[in-house]
PDB file of C-alpha atoms and ligand atoms in Angstrom:
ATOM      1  CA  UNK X  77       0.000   0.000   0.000  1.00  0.00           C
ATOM      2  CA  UNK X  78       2.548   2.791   1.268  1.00  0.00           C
ATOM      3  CA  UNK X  79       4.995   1.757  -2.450  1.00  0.00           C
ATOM      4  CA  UNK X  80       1.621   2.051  -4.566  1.00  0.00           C
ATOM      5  CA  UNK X  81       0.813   5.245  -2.970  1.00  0.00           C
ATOM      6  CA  UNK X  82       4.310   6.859  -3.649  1.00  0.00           C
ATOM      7  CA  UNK X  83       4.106   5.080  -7.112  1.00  0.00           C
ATOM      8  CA  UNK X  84       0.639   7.729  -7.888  1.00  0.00           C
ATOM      9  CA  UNK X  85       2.132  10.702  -6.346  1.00  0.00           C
ATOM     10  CA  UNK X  86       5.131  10.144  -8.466  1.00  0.00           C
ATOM     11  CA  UNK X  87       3.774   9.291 -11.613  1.00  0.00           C
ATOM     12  CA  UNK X  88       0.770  12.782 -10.695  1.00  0.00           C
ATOM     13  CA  UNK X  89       3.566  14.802 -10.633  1.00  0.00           C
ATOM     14  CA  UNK X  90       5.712  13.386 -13.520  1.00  0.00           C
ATOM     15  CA  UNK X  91       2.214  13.931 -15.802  1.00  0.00           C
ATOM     16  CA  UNK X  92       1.819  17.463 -14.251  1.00  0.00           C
ATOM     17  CA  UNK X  93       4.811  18.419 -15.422  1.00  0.00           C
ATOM     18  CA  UNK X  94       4.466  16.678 -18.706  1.00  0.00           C
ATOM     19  CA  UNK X  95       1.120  18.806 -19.497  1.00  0.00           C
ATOM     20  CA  UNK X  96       2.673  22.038 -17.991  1.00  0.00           C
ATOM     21  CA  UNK X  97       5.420  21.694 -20.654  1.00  0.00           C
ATOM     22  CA  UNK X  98       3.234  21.258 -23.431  1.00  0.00           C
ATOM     23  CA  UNK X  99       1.131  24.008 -22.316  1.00  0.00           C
ATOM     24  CA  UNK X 100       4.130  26.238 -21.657  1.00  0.00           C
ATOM     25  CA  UNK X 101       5.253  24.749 -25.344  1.00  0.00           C
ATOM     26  CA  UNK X 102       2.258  26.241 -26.904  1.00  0.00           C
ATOM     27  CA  UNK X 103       1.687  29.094 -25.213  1.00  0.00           C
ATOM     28  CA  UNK X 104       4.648  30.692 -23.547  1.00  0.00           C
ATOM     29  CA  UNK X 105       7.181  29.376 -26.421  1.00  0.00           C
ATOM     30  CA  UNK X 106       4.320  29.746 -29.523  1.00  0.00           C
ATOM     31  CA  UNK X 107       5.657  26.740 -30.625  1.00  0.00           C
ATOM     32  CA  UNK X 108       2.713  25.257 -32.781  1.00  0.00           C
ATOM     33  CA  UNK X 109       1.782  21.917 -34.524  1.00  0.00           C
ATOM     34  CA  UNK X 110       4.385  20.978 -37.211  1.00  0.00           C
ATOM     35  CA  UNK X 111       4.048  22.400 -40.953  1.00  0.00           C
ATOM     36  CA  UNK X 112       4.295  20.702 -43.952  1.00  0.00           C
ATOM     37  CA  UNK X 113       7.177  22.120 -45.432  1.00  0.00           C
ATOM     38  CA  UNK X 114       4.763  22.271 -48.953  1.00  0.00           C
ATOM     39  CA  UNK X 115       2.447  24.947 -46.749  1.00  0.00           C
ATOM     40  CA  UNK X 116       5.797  27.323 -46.246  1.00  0.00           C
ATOM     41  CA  UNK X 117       7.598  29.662 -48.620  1.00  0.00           C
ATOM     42  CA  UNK X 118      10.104  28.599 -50.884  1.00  0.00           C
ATOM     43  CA  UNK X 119       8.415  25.080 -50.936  1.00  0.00           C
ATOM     44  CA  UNK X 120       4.939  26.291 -51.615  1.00  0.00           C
ATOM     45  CA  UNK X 121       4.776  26.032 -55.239  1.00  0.00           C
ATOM     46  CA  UNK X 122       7.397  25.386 -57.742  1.00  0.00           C
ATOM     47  CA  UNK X 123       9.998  28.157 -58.770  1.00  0.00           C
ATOM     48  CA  UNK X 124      12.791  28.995 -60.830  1.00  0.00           C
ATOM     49  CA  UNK X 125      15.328  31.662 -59.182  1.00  0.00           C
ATOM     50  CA  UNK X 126      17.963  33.027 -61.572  1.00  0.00           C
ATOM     51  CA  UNK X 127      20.989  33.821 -59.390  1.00  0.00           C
ATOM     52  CA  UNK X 128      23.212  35.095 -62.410  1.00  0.00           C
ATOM     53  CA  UNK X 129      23.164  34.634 -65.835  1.00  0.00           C
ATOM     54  CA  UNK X 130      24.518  30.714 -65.548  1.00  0.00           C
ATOM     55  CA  UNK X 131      23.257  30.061 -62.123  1.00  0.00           C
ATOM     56  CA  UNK X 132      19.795  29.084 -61.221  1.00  0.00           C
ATOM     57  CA  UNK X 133      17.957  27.234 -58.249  1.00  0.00           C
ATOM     58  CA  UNK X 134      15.123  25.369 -59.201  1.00  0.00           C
ATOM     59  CA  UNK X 135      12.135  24.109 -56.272  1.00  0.00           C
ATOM     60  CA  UNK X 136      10.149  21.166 -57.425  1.00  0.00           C
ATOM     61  CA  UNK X 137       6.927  20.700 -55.601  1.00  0.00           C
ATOM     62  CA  UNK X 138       5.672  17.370 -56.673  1.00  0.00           C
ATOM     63  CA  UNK X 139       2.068  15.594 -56.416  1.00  0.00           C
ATOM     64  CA  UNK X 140      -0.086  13.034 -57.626  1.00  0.00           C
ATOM     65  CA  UNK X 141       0.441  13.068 -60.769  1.00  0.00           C
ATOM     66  CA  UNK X 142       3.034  16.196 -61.902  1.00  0.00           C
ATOM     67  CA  UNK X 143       6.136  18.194 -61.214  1.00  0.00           C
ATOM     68  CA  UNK X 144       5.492  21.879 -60.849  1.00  0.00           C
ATOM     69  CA  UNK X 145       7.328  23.773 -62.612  1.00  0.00           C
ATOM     70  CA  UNK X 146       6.226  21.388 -65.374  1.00  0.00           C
ATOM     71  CA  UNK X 147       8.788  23.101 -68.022  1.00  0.00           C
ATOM     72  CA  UNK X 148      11.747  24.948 -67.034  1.00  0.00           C
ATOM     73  CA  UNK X 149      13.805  26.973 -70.114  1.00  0.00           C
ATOM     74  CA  UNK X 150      17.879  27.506 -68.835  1.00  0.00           C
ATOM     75  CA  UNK X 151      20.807  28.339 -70.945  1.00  0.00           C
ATOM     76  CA  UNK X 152      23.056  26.043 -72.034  1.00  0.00           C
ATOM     77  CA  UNK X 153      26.286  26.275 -69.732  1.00  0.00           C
ATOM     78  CA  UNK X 154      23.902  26.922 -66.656  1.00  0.00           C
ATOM     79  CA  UNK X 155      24.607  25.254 -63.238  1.00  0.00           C
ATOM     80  CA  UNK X 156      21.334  24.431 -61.780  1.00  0.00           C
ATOM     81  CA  UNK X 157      21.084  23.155 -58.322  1.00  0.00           C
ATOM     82  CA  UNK X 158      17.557  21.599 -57.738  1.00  0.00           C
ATOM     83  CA  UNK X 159      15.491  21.377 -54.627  1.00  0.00           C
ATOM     84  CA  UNK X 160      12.909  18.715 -54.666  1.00  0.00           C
ATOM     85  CA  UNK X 161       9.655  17.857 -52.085  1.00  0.00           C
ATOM     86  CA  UNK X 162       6.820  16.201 -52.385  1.00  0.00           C
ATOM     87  CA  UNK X 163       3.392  17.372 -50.802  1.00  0.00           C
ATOM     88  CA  UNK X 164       1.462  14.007 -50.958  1.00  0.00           C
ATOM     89  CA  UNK X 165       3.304  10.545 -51.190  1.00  0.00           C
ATOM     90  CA  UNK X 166       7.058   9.613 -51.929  1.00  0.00           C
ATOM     91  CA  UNK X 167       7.802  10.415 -55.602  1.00  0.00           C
ATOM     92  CA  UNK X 168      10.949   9.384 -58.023  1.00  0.00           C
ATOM     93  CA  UNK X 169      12.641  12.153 -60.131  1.00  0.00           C
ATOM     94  CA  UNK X 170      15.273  11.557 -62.514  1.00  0.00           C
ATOM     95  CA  UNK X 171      16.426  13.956 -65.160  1.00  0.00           C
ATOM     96  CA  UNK X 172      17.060  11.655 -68.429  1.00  0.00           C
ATOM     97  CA  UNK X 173      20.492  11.804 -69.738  1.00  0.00           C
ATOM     98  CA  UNK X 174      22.108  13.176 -66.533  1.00  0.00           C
ATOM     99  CA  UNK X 175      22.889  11.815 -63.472  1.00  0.00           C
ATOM    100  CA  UNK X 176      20.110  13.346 -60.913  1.00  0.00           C
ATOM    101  CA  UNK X 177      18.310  10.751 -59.659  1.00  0.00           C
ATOM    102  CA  UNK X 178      16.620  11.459 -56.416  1.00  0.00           C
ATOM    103  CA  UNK X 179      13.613  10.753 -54.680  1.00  0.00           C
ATOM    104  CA  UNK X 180      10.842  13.124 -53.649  1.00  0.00           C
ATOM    105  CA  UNK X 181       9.684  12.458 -50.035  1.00  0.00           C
ATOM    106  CA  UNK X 182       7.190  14.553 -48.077  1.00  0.00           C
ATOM    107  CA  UNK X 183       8.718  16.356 -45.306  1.00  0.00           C
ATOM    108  CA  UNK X 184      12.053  16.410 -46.653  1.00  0.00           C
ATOM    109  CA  UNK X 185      14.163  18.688 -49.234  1.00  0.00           C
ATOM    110  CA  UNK X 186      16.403  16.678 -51.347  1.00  0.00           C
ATOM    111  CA  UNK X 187      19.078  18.631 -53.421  1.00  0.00           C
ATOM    112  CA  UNK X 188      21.750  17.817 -56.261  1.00  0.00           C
ATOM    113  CA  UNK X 189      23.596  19.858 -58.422  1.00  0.00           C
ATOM    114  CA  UNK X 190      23.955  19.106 -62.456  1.00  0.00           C
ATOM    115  CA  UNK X 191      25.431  21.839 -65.208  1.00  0.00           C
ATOM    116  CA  UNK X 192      23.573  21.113 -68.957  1.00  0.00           C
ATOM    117  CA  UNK X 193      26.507  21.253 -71.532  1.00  0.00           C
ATOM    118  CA  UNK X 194      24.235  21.101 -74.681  1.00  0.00           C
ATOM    119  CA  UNK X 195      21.067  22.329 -75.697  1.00  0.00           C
ATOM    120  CA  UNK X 196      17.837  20.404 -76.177  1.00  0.00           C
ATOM    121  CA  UNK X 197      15.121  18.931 -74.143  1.00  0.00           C
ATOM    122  CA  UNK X 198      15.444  16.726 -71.623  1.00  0.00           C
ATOM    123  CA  UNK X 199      12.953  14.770 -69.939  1.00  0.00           C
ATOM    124  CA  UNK X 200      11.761  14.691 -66.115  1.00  0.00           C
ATOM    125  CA  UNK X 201      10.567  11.101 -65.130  1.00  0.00           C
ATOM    126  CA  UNK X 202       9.087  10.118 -61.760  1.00  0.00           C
ATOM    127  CA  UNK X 203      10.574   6.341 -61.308  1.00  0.00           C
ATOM    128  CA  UNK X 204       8.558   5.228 -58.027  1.00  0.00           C
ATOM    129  CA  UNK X 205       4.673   3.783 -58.159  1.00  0.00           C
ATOM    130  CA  UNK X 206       2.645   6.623 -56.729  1.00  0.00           C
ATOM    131  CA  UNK X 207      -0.546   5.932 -58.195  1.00  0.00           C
ATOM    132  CA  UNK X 208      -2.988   5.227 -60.637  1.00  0.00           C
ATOM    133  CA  UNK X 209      -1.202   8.542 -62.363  1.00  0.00           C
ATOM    134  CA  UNK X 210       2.069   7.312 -62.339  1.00  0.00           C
ATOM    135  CA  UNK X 211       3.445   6.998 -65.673  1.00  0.00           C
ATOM    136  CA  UNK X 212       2.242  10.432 -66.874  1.00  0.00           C
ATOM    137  CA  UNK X 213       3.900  11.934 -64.003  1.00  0.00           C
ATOM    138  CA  UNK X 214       6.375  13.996 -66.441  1.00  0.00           C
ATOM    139  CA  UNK X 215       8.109  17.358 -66.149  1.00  0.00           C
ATOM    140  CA  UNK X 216      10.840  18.841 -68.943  1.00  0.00           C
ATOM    141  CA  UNK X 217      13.893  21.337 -68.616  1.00  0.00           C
ATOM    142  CA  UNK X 218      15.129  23.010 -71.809  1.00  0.00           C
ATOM    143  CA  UNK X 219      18.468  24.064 -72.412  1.00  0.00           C
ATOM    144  CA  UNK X 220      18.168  26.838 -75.236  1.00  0.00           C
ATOM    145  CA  UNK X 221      21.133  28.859 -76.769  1.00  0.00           C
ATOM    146  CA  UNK X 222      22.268  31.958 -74.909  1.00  0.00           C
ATOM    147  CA  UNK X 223      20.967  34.056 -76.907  1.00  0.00           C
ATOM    148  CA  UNK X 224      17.449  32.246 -77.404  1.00  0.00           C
ATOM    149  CA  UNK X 225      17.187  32.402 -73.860  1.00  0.00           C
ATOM    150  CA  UNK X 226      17.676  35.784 -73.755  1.00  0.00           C
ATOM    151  CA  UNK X 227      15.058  36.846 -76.320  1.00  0.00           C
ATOM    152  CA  UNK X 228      12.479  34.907 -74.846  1.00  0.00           C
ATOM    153  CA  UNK X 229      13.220  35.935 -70.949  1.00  0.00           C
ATOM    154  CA  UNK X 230      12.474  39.372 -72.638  1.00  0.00           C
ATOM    155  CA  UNK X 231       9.472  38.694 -74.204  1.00  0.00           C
ATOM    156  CA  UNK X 232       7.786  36.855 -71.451  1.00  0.00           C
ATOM    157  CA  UNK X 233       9.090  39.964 -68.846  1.00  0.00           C
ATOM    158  CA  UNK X 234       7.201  41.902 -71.203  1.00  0.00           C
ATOM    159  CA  UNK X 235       4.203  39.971 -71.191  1.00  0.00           C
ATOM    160  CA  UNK X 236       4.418  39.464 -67.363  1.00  0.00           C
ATOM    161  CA  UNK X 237       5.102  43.641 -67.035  1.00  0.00           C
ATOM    162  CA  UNK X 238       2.659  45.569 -69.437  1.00  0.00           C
ATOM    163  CA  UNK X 239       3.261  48.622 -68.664  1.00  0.00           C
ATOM    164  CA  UNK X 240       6.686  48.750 -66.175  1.00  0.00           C
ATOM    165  CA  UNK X 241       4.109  48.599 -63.382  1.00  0.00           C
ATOM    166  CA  UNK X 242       3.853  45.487 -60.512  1.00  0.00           C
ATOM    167  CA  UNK X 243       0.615  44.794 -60.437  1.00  0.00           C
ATOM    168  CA  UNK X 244       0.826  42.422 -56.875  1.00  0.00           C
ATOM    169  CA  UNK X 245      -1.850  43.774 -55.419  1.00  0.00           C
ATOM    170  CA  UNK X 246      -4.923  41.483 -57.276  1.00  0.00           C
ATOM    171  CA  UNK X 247      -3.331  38.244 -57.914  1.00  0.00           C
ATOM    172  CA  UNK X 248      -6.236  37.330 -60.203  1.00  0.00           C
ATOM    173  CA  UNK X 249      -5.813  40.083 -62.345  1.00  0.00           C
ATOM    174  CA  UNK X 250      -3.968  38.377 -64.811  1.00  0.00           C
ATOM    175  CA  UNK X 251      -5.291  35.297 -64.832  1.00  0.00           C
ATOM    176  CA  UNK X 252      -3.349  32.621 -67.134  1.00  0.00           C
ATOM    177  CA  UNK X 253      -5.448  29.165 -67.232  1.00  0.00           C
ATOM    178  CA  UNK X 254      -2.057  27.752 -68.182  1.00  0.00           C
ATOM    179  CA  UNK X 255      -0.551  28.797 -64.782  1.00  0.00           C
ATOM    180  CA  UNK X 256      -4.005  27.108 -63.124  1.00  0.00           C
ATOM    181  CA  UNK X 257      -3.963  23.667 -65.355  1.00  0.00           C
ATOM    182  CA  UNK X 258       0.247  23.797 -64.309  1.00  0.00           C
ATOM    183  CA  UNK X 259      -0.362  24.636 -60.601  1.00  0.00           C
ATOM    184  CA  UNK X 260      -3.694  22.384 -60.124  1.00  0.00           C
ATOM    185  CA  UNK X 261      -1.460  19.563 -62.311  1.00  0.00           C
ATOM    186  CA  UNK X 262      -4.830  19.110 -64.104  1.00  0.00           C
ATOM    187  CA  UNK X 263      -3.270  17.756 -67.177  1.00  0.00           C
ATOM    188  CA  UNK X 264      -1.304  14.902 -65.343  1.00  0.00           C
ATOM    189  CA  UNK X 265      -4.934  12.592 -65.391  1.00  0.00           C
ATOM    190  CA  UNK X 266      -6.594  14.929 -68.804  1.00  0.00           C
ATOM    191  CA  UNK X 267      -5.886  14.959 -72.091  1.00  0.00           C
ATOM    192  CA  UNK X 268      -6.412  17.296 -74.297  1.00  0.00           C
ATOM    193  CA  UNK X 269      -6.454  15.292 -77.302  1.00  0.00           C
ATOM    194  CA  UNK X 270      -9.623  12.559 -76.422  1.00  0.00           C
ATOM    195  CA  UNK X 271      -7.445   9.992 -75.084  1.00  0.00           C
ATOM    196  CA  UNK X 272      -8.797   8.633 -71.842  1.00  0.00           C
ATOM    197  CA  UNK X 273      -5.977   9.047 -68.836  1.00  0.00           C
ATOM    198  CA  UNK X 274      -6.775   8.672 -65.489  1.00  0.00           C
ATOM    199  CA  UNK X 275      -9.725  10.951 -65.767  1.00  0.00           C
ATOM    200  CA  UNK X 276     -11.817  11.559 -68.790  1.00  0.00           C
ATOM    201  CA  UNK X 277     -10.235  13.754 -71.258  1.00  0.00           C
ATOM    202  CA  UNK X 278     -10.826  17.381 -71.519  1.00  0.00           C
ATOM    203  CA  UNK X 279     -11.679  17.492 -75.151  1.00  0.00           C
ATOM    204  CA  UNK X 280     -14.841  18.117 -75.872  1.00  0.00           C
ATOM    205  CA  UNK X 281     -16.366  17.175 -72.385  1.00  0.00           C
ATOM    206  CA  UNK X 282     -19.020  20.298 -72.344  1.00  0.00           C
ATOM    207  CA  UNK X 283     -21.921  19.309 -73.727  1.00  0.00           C
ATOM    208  CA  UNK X 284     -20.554  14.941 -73.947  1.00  0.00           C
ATOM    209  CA  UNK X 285     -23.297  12.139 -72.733  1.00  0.00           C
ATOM    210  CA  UNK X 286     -21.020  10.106 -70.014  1.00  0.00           C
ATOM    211  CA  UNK X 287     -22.265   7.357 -68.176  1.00  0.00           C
ATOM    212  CA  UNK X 288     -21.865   7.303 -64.517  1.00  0.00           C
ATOM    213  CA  UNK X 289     -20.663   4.585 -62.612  1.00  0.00           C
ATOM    214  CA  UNK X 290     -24.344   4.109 -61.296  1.00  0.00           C
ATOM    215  CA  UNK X 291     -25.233   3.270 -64.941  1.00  0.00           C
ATOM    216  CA  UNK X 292     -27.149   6.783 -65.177  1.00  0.00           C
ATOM    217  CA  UNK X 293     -26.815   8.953 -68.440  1.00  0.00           C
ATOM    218  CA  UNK X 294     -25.462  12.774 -67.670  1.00  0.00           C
ATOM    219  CA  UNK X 295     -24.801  15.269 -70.024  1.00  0.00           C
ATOM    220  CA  UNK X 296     -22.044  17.508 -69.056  1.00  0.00           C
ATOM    221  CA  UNK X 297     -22.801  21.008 -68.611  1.00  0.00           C
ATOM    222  CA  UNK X 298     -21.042  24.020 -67.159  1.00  0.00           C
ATOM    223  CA  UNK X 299     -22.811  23.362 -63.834  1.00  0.00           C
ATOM    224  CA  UNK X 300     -21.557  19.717 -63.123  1.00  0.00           C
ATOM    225  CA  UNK X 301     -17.667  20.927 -64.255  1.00  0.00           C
ATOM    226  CA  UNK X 302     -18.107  23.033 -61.586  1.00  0.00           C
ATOM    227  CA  UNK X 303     -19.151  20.619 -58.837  1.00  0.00           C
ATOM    228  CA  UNK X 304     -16.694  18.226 -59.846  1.00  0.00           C
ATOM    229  CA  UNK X 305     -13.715  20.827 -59.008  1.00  0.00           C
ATOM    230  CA  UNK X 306     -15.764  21.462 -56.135  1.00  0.00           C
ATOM    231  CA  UNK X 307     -16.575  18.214 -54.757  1.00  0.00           C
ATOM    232  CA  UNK X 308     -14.262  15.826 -56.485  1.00  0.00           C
ATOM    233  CA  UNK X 309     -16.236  12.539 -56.558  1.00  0.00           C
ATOM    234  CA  UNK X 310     -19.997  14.403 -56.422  1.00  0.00           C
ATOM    235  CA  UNK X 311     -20.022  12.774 -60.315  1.00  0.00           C
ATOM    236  CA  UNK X 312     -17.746   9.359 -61.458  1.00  0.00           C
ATOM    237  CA  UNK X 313     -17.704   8.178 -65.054  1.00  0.00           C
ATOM    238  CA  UNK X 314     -17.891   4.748 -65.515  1.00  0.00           C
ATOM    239  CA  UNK X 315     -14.432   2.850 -66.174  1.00  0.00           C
ATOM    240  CA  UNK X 316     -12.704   5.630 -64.223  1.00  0.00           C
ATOM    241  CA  UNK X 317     -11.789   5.697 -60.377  1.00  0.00           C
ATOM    242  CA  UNK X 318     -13.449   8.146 -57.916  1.00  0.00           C
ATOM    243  CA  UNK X 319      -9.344   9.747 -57.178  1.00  0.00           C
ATOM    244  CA  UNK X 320      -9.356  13.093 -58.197  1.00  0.00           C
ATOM    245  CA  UNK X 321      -7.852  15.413 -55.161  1.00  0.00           C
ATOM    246  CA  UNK X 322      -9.711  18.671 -53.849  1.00  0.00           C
ATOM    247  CA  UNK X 323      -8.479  21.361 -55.574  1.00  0.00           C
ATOM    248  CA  UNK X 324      -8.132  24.899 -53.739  1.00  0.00           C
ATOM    249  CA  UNK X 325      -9.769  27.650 -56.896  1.00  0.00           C
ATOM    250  CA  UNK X 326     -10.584  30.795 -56.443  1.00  0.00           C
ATOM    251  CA  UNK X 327     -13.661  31.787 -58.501  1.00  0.00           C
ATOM    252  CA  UNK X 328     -11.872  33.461 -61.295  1.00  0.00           C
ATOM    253  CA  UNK X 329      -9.433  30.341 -61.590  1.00  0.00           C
ATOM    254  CA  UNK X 330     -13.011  28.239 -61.899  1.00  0.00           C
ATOM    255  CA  UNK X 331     -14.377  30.403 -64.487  1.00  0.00           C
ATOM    256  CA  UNK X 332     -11.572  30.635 -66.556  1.00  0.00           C
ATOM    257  CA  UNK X 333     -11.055  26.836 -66.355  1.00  0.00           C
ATOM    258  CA  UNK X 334     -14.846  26.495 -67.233  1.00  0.00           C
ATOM    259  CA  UNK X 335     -13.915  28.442 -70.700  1.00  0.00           C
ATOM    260  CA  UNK X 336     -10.790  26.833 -71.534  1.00  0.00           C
ATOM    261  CA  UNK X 337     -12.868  23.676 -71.554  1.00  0.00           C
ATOM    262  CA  UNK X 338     -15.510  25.423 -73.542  1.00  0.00           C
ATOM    263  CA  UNK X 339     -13.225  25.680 -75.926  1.00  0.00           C
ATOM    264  CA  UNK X 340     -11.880  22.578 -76.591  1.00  0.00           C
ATOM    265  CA  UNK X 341     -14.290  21.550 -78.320  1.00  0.00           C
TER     266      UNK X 341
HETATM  267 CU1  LIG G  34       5.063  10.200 -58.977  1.00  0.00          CU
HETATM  268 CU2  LIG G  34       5.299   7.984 -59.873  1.00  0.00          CU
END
């Protein structure tokens, strides 16, 4: 009786202090749950940083089923020292023809270092099962000639900067559905072309009689593309799996995705 009585008193106060250290953790130190190193700048989206002329930093952000940046343009001669995460599960990225091969694992930055002597495309492959996505997972870098490279950095600073003005303040303002399909990595389960991916393909799918996985008829309008983004899963074609993830759009991003598919007619 007397040892099992100094056993609670002991064990009381080691747990007091326990939860008085967490508490004093959270609220005297601010010291918060963990982050996911994909919710914190530089790792939040993919980026290119140009250091000098032949020195660049690249941050790959990858997810089921894409690289962001899906296309990156260097000079030949550049060094380029890549950063790769993943936000979702553990991904494989190897840059054909060189020798970066590394692997893409959430929670972690992985790094290597390669310098592309001659020009031409070269070809971004994720090399570990992640999915039903998997072998479209794809990304490309292009090494152009100096002086190619320069002429189109200028043009697209030229279409980023109309008028020599930063226009930060409205990020919608110049809304590029190529940025969204990139950034959203719609194109990693659509094509474009009719071919059937992991999802249905984008071509031609306003206005297209699908059957649903419950055997119903739907036509697609404008209304159920919307849902869809919305509530991935709220509509399933038949011969396709309910896996497409919950995308974050603001309502300018939705409505110009809901023309670009218009269009593709
Ligand atoms: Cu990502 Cu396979």
């Amino acid at each position: 009786m007397k040892y099992e009585k100094i056993v609670v008193i002991v064990s009381s106060f080691l747990l007091f202090i326990f939860i008085s250290a967490i508490i004093y953790a959270a609220a005297g130190l601010k010291i918060g749950l963990p982050t996911c190193i994909t919710d914190i700048a530089p790792f939040k989206e993919g980026k290119v940083i140009k250091h000098t002329d032949q020195k660049y930093e690249v941050h790959y952000n990858s997810k089921m089923w894409a690289f962001d940046p899906p296309v990156v343009k260097i000079p030949k001669g550049a060094t380029v020292d890549f950063y790769l995460t993943s936000q979702d599960v553990t991904h494989g990225f190897q840059i054909l023809s060189t020798n970066v091969n590394l692997m893409a694992v959430p929670g972690t930055v992985n790094y290597a270092r390669a310098v592309f002597n001659r020009t031409g495309e070269f070809d971004v492959l994720c090399h570990e099962y992640c999915g039903v996505g998997h072998q479209n997972m794809s990304a490309k870098i292009v090494v152009m000639e100096p002086d190619e490279f320069k002429n189109q950095e200028n043009q697209t600073a030229a279409v980023n900067v109309p008028d020599g003005s930063e226009e930060k303040s409205d990020p919608d303002s110049k809304i590029d559905v190529n940025v969204i399909l990139q950034q959203k990595a719609c194109l990693g389960c659509h094509s474009v072309d009719g071919s059937p991916m992991v999802g249905p393909s984008f071509k031609g799918i306003m206005g297209r009689v699908e059957e649903m996985d419950d055997g119903t008829k739907v036509t697609i309008t404008e209304s159920h593309i919307r849902e869809s983004i919305k509530k991935p899963g709220a509509l399933v074609v038949k011969g396709f799996a309910n896996v497409m993830p919950i995308l974050e759009m603001s309502d300018k991003e939705m409505n110009a995705i809901v023309e670009y598919l218009k269009s593709l007619k």
